[in-house]
Tab-separated table of N, CA and C in Angstrom:
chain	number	residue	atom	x	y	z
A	1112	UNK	N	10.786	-1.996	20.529
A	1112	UNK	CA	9.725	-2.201	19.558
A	1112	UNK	C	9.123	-0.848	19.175
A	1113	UNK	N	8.858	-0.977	18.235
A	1113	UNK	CA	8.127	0.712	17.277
A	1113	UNK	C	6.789	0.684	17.564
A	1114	UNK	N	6.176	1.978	18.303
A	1114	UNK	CA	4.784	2.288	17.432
A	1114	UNK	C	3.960	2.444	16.878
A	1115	UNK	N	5.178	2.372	15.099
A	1115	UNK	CA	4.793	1.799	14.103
A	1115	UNK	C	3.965	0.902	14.226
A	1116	UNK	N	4.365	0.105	15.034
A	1116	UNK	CA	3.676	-1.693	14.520
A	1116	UNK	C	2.271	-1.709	14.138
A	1117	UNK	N	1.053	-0.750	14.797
A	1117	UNK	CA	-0.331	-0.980	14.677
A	1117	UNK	C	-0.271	-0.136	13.267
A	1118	UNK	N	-0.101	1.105	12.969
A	1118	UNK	CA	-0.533	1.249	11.424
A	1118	UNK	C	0.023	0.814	10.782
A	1119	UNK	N	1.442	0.584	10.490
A	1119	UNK	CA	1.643	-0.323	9.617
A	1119	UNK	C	0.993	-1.961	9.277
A	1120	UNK	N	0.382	-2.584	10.464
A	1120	UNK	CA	-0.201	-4.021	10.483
A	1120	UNK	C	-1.579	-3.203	9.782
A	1121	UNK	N	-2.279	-2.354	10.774
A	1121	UNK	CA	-3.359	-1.422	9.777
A	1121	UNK	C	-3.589	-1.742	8.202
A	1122	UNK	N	-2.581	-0.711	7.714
A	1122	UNK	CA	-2.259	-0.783	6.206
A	1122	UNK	C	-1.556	-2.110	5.048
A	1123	UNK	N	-1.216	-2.762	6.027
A	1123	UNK	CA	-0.700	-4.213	5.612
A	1123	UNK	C	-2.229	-5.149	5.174
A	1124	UNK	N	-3.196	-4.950	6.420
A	1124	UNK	CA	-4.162	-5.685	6.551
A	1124	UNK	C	-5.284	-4.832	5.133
A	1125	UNK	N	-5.610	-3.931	5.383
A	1125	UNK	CA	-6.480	-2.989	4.538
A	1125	UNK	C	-5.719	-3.515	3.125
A	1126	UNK	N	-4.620	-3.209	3.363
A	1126	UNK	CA	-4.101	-3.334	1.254
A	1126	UNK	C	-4.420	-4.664	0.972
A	1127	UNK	N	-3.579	-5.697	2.154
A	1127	UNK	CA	-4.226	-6.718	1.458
A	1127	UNK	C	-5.698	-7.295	1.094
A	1128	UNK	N	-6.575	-6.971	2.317
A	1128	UNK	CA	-7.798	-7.131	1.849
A	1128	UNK	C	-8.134	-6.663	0.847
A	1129	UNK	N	-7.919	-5.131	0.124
A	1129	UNK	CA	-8.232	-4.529	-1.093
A	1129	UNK	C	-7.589	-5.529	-2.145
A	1130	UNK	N	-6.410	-6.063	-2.370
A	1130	UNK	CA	-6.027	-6.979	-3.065
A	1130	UNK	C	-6.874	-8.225	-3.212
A	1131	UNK	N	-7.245	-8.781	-2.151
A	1131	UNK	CA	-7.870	-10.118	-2.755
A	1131	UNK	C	-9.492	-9.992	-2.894
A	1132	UNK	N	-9.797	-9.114	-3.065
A	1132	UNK	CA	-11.081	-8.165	-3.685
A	1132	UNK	C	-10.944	-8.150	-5.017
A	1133	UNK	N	-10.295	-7.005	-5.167
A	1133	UNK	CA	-10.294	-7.016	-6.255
A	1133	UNK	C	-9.671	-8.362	-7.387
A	1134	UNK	N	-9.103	-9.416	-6.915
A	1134	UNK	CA	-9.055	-10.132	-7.434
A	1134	UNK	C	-9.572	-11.178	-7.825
A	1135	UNK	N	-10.745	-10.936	-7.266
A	1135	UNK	CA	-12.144	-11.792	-7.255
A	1135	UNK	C	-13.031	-10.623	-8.346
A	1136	UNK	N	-12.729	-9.537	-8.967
A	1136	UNK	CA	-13.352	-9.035	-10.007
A	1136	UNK	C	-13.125	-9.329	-11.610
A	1137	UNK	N	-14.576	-9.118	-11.960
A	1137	UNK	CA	-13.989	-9.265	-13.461
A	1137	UNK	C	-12.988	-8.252	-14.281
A	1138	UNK	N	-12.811	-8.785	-15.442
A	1138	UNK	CA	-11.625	-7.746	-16.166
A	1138	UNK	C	-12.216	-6.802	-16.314
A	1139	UNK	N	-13.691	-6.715	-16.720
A	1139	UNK	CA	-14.307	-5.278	-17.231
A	1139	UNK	C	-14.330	-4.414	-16.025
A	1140	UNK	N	-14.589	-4.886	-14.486
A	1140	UNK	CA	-14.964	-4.457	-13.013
A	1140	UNK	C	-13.193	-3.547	-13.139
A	1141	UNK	N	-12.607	-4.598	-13.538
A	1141	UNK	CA	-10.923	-3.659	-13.154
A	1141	UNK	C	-10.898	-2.242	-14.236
A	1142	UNK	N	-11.594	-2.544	-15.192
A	1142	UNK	CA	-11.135	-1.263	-16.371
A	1142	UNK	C	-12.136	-0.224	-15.667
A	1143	UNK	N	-12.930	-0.381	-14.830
A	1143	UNK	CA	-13.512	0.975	-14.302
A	1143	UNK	C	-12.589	1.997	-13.420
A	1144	UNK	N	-13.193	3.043	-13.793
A	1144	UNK	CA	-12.706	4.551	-13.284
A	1144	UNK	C	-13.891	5.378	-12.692
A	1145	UNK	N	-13.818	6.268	-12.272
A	1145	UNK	CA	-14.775	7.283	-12.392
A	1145	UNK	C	-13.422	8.740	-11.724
A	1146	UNK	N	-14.322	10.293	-12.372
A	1146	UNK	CA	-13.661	11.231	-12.363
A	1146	UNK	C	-13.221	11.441	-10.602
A	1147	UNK	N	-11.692	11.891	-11.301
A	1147	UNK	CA	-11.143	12.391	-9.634
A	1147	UNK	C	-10.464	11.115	-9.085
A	1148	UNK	N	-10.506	10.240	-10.006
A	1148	UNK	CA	-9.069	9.095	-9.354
A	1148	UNK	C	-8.076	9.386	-10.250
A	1149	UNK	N	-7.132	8.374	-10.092
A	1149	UNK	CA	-5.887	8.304	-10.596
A	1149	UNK	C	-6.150	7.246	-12.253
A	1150	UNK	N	-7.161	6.797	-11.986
A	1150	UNK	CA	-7.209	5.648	-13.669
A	1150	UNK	C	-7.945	4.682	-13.212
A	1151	UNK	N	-7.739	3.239	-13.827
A	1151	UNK	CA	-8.751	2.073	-13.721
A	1151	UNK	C	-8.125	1.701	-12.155
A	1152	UNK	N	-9.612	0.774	-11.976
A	1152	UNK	CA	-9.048	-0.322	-10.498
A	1152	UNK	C	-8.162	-0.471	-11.057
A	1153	UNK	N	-7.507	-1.231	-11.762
A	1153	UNK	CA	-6.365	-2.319	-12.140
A	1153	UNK	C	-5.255	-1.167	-11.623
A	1154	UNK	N	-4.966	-0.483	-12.345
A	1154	UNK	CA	-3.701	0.619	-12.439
A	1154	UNK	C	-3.650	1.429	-11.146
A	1155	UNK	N	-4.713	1.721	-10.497
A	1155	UNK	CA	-4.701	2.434	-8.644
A	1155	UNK	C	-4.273	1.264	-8.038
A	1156	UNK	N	-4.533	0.063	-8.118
A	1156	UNK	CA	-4.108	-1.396	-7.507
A	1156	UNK	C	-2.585	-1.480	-7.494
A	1157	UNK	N	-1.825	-1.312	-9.032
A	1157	UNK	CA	-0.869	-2.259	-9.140
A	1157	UNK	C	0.003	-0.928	-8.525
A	1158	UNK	N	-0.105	0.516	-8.444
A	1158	UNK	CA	0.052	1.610	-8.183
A	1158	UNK	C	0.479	1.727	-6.707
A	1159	UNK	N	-0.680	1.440	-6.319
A	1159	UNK	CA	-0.423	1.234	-4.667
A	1159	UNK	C	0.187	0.412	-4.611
A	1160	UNK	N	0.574	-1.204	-4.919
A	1160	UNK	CA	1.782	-1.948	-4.595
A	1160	UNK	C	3.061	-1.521	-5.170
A	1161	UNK	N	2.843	-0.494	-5.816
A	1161	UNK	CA	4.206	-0.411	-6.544
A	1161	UNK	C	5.169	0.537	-5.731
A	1162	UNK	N	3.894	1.634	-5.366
A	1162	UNK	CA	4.669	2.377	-3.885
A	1162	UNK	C	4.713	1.497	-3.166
A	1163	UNK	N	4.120	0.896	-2.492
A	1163	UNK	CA	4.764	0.331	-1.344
A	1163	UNK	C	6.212	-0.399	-1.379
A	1164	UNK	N	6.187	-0.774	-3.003
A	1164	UNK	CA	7.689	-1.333	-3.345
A	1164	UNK	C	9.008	-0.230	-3.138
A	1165	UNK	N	8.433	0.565	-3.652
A	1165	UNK	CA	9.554	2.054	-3.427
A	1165	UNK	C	9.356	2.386	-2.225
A	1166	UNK	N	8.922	2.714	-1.145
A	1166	UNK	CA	8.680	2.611	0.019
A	1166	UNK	C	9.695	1.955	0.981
A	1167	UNK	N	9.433	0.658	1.092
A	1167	UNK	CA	10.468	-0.766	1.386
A	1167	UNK	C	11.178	0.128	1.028
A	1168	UNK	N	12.185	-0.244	-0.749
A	1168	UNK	CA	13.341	-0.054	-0.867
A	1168	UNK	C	14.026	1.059	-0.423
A	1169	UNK	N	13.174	1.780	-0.296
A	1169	UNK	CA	14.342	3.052	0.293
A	1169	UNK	C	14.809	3.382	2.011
A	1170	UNK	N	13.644	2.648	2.471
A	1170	UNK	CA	13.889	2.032	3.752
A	1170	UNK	C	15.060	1.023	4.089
A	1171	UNK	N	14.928	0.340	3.331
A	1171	UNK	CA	15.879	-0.529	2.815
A	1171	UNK	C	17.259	-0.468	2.612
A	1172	UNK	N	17.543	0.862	1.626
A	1172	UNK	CA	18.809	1.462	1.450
A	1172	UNK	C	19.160	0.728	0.234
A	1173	UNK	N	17.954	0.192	-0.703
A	1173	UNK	CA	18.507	-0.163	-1.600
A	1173	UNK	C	16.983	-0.380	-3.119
A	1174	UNK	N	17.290	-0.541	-4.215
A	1174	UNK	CA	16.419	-1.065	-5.617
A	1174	UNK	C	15.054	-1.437	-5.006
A	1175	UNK	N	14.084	-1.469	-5.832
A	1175	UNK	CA	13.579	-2.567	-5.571
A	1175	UNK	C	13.820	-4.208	-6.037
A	1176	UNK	N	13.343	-4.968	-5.418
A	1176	UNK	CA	13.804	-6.038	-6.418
A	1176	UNK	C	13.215	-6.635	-8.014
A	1177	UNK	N	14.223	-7.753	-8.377
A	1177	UNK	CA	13.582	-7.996	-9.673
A	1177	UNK	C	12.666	-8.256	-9.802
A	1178	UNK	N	11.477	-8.744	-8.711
A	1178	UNK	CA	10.226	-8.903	-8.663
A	1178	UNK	C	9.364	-8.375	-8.899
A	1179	UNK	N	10.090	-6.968	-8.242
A	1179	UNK	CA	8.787	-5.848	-7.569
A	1179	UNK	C	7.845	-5.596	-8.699
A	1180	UNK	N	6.667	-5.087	-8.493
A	1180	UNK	CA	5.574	-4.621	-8.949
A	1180	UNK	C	5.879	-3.281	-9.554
A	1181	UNK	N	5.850	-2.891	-10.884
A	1181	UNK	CA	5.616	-1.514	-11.442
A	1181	UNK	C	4.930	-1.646	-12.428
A	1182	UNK	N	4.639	-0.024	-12.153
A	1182	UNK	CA	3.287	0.455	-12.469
A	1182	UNK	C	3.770	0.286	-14.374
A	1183	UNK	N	5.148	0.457	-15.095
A	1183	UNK	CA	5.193	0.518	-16.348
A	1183	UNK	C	5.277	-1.243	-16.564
A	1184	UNK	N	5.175	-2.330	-15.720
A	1184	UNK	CA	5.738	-3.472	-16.489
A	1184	UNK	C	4.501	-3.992	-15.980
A	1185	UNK	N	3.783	-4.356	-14.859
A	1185	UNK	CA	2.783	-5.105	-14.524
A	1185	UNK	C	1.542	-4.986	-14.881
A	1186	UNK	N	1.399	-6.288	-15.692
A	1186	UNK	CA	-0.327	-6.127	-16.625
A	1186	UNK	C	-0.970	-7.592	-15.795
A	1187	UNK	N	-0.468	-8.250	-15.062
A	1187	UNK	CA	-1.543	-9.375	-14.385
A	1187	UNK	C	-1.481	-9.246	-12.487
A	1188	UNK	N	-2.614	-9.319	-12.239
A	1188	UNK	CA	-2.642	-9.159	-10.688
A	1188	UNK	C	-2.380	-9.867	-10.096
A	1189	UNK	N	-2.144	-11.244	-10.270
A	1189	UNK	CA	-1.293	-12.503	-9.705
A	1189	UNK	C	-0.314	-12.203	-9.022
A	1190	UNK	N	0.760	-11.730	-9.640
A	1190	UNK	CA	1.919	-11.641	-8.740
A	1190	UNK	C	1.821	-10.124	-7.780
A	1191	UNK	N	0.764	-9.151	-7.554
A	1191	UNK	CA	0.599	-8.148	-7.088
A	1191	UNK	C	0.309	-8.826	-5.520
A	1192	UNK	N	-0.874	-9.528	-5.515
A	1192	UNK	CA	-0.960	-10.213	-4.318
A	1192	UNK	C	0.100	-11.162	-3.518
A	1193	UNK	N	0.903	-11.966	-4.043
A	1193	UNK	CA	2.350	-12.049	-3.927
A	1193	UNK	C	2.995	-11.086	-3.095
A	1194	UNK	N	3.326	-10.399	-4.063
A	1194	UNK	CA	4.309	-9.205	-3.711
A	1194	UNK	C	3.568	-8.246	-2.231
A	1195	UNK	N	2.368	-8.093	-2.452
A	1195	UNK	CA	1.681	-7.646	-1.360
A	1195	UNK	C	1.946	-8.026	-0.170
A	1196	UNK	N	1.391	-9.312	0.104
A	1196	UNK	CA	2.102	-10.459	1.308
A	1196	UNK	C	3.551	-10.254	1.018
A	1197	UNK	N	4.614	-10.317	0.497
A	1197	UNK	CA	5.746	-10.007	0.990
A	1197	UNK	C	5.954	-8.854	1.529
A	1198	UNK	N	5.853	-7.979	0.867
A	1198	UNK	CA	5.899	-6.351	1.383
A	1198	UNK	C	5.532	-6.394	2.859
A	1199	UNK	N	4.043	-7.064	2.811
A	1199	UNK	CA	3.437	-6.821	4.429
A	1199	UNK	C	4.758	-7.652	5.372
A	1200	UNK	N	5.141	-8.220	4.761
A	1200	UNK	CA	5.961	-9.145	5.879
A	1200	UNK	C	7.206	-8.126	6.205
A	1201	UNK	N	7.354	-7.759	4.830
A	1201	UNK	CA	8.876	-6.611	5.298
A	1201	UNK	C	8.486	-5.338	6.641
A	1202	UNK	N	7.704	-5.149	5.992
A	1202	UNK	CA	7.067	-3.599	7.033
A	1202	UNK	C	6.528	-4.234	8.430
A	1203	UNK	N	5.949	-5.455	8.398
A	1203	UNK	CA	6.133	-5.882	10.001
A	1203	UNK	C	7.053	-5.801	10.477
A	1204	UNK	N	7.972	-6.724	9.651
A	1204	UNK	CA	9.421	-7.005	10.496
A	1204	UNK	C	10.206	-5.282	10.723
A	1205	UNK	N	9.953	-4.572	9.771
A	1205	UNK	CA	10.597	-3.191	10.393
A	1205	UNK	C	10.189	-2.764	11.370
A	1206	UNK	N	8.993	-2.307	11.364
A	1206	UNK	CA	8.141	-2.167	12.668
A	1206	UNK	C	8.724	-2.890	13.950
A	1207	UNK	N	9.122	-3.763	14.317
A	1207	UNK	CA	9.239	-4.213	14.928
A	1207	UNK	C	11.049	-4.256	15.865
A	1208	UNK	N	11.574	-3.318	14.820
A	1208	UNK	CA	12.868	-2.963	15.063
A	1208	UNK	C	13.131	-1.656	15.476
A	1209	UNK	N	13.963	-1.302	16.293
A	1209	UNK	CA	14.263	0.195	16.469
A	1209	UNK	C	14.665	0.753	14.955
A	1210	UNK	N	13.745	1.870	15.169
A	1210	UNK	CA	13.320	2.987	14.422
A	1210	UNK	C	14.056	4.291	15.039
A	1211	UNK	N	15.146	4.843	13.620
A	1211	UNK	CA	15.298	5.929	14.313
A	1211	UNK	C	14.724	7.231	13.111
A	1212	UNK	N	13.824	7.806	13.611
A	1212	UNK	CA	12.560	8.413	12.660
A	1212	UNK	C	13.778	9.983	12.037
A	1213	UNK	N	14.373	9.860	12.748
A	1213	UNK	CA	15.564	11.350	12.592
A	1213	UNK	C	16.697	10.798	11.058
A	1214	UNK	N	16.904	9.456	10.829
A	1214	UNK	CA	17.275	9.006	10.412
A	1214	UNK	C	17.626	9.531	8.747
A	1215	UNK	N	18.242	9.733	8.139
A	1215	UNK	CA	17.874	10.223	6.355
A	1215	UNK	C	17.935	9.425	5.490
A	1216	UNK	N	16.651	9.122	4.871
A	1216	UNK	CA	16.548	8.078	3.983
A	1216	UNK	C	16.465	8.675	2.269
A	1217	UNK	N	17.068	8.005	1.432
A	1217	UNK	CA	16.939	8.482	-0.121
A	1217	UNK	C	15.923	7.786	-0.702
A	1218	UNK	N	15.217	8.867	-1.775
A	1218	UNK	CA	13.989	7.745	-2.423
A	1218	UNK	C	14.400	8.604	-3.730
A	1219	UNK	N	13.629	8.210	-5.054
A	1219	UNK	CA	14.220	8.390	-5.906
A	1219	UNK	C	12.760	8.893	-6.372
A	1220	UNK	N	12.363	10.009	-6.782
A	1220	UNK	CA	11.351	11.384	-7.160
A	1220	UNK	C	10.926	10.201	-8.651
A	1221	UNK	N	9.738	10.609	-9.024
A	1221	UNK	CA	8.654	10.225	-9.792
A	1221	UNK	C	9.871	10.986	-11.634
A	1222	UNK	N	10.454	11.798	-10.822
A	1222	UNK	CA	11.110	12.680	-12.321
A	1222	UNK	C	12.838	12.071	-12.230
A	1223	UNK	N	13.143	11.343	-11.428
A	1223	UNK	CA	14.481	10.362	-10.914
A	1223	UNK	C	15.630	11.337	-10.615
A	1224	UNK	N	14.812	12.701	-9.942
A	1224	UNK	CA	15.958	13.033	-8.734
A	1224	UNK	C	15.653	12.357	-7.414
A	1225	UNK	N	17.510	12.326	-6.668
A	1225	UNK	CA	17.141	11.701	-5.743
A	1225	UNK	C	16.654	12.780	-4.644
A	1226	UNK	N	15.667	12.490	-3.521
A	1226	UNK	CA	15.160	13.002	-2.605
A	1226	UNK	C	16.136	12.391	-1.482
A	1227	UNK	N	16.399	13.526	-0.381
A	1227	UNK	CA	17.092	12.789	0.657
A	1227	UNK	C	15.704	13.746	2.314
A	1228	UNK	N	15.318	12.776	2.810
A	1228	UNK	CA	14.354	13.545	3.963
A	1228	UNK	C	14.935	12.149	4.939
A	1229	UNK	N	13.917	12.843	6.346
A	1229	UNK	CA	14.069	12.196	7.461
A	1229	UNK	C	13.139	10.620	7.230
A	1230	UNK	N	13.058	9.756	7.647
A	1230	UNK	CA	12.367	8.905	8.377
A	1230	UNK	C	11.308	8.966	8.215
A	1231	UNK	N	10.836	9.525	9.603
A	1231	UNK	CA	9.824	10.190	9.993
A	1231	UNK	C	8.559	11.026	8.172
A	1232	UNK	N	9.497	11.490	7.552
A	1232	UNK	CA	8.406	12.293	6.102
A	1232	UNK	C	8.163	10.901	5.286
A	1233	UNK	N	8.982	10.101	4.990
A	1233	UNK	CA	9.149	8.595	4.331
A	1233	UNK	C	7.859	7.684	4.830
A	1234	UNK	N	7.732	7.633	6.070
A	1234	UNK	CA	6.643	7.124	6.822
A	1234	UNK	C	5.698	7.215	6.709
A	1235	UNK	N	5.409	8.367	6.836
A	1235	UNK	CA	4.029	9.604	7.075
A	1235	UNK	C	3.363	9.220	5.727
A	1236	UNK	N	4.154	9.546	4.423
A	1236	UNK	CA	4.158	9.866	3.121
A	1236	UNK	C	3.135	7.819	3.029
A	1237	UNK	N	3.958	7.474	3.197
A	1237	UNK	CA	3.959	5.739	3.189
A	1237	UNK	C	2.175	5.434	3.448
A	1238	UNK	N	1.731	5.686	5.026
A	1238	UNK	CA	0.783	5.587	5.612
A	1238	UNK	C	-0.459	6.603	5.031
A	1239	UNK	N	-0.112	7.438	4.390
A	1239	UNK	CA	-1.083	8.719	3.484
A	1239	UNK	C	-1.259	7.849	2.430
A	1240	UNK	N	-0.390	7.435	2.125
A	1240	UNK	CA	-0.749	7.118	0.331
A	1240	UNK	C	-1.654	5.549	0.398
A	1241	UNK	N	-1.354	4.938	1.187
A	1241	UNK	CA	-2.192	3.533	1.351
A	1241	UNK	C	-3.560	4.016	1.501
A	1242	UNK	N	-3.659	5.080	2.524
A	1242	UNK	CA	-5.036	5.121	2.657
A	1242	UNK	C	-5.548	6.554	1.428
A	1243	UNK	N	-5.399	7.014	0.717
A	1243	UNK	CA	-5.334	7.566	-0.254
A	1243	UNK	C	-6.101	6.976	-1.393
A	1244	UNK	N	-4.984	5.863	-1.648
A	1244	UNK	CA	-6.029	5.102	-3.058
A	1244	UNK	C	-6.645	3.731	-2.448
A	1245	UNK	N	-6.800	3.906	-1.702
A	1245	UNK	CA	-7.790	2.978	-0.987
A	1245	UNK	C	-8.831	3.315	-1.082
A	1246	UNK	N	-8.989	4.812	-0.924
A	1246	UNK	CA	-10.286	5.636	-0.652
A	1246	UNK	C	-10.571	6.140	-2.264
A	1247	UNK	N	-9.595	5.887	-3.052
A	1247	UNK	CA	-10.152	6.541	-4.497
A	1247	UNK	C	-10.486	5.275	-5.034
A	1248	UNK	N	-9.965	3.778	-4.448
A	1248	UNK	CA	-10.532	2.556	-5.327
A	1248	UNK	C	-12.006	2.517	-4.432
A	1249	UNK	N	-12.587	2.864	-3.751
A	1249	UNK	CA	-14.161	3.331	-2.604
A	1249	UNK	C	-14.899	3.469	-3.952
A	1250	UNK	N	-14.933	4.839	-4.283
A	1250	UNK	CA	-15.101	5.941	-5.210
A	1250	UNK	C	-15.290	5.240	-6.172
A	1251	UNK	N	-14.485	4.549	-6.771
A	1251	UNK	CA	-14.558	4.131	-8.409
A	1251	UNK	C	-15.515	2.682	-7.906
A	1252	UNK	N	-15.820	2.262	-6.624
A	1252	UNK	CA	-16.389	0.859	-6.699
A	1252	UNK	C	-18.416	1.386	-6.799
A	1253	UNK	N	-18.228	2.675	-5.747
A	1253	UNK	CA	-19.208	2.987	-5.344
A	1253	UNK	C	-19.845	3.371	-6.348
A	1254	UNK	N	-19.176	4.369	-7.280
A	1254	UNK	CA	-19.632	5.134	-8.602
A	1254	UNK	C	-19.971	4.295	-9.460
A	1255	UNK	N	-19.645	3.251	-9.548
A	1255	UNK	CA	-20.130	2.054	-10.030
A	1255	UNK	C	-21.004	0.623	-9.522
A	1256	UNK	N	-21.731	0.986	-8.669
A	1256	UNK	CA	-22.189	0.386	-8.242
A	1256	UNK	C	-21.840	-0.955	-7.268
A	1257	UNK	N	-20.383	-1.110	-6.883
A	1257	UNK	CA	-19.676	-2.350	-6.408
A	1257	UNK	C	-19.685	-1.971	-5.033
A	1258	UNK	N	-19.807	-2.933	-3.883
A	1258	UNK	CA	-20.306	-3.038	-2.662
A	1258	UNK	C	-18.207	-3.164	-2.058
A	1259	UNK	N	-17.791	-1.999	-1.871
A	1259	UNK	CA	-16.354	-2.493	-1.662
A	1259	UNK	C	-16.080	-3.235	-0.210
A	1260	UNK	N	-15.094	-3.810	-0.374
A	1260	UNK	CA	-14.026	-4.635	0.826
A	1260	UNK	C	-14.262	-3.431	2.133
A	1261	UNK	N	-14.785	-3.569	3.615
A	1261	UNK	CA	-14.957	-2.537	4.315
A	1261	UNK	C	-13.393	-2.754	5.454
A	1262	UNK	N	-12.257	-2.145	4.946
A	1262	UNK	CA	-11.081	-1.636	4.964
A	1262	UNK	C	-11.028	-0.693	6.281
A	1263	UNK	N	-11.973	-0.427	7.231
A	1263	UNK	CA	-11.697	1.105	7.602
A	1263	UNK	C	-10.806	-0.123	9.197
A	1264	UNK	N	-10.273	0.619	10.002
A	1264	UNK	CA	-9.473	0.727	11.216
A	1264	UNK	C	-10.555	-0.052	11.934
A	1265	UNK	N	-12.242	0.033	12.022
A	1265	UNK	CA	-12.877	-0.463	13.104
A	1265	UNK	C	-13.114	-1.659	12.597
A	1266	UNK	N	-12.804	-2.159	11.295
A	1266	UNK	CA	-13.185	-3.620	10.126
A	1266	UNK	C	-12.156	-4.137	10.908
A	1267	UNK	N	-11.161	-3.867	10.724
A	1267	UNK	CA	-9.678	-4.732	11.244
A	1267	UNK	C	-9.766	-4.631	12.715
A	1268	UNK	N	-10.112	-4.133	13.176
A	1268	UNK	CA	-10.646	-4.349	14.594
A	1268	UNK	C	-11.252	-5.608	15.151
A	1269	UNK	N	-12.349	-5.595	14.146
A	1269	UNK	CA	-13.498	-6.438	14.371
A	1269	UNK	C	-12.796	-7.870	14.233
A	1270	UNK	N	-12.234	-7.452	12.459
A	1270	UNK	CA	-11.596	-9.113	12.825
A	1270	UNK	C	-10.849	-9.515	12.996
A	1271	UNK	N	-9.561	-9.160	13.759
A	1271	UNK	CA	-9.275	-9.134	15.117
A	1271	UNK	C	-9.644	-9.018	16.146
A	1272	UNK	N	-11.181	-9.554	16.586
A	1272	UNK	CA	-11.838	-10.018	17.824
A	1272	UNK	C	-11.785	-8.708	18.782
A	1273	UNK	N	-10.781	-7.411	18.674
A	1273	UNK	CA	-10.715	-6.566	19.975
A	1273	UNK	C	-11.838	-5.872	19.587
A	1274	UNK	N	-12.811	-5.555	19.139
A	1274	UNK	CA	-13.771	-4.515	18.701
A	1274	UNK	C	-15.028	-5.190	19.238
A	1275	UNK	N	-15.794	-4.968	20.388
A	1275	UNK	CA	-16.965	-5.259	20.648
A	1275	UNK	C	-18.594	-5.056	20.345
């Protein structure tokens, strides 16, 4: 069994909570921004599931699927939460398998060269970026006055009963 297993359940738990948050907002709540993010809730949202889709797949050794979430085709958050809960289910079940972090995995660069790195940078990269725009959808809730989803490591603690 992997190490993995607690941040990845971590970041499984945090995204999804950020997901069904924000899906309890209005449309105008999603078109907010403020300076120093990446764009609206909506687009840091569908963004972060969309890595996590590229993520999977290259773990994977393969596409994403016809489903997946991207950032150029997805305009409704419905199927983001979907796809979310699946994703989380994939990255458990990896977690939960021998991991060999030395391993070389291909992902395919934002400009569609392919990247070839270890495991181990794929991972790292994976677990940065969840908590990344997690912390820039904070920012755009706070700057706007919205009381956000409290996401941090000691929240998921709590409710998961181990946090006293």
């Amino acid at each position: 069994m992997s190490d993995l297993r607690i941040p990845i359940a971590y970041d499984n738990w945090a995204t999804e909570t950020l997901v069904d948050f924000c899906l309890g907002l209005t449309s105008q709540q999603l078109e907010l921004t403020t300076p120093g993010t990446m764009g609206t809730v909506k687009a840091t949202l569908v963004h972060l599931v969309a890595a996590k889709e590229r993520y999977g797949a290259a773990l994977r050794g393969s596409p994403p699927p016809a489903e997946a979430i991207r950032e150029t085709t997805t305009t409704d958050l419905g199927p983001v939460k979907a796809r979310s809960k699946a994703l989380s289910c994939f990255f458990e079940e990896f977690a939960r398998g021998t991991i060999d972090l030395d391993a070389t995995v291909e992902r395919r660069a934002a400009d569609g060269a392919v990247q070839k790195m270890p495991m181990w940078v794929l991972l790292a990269q994976f677990l940065h970026h969840g908590d990344e725009h997690r912390a820039k959808l904070g920012l755009i809730f706070g700057a706007n006055g919205i009381e956000p989803p409290h996401y941090s490591a000691f929240n998921w603690a709590q409710s998961l009963g181990t946090l006293a």
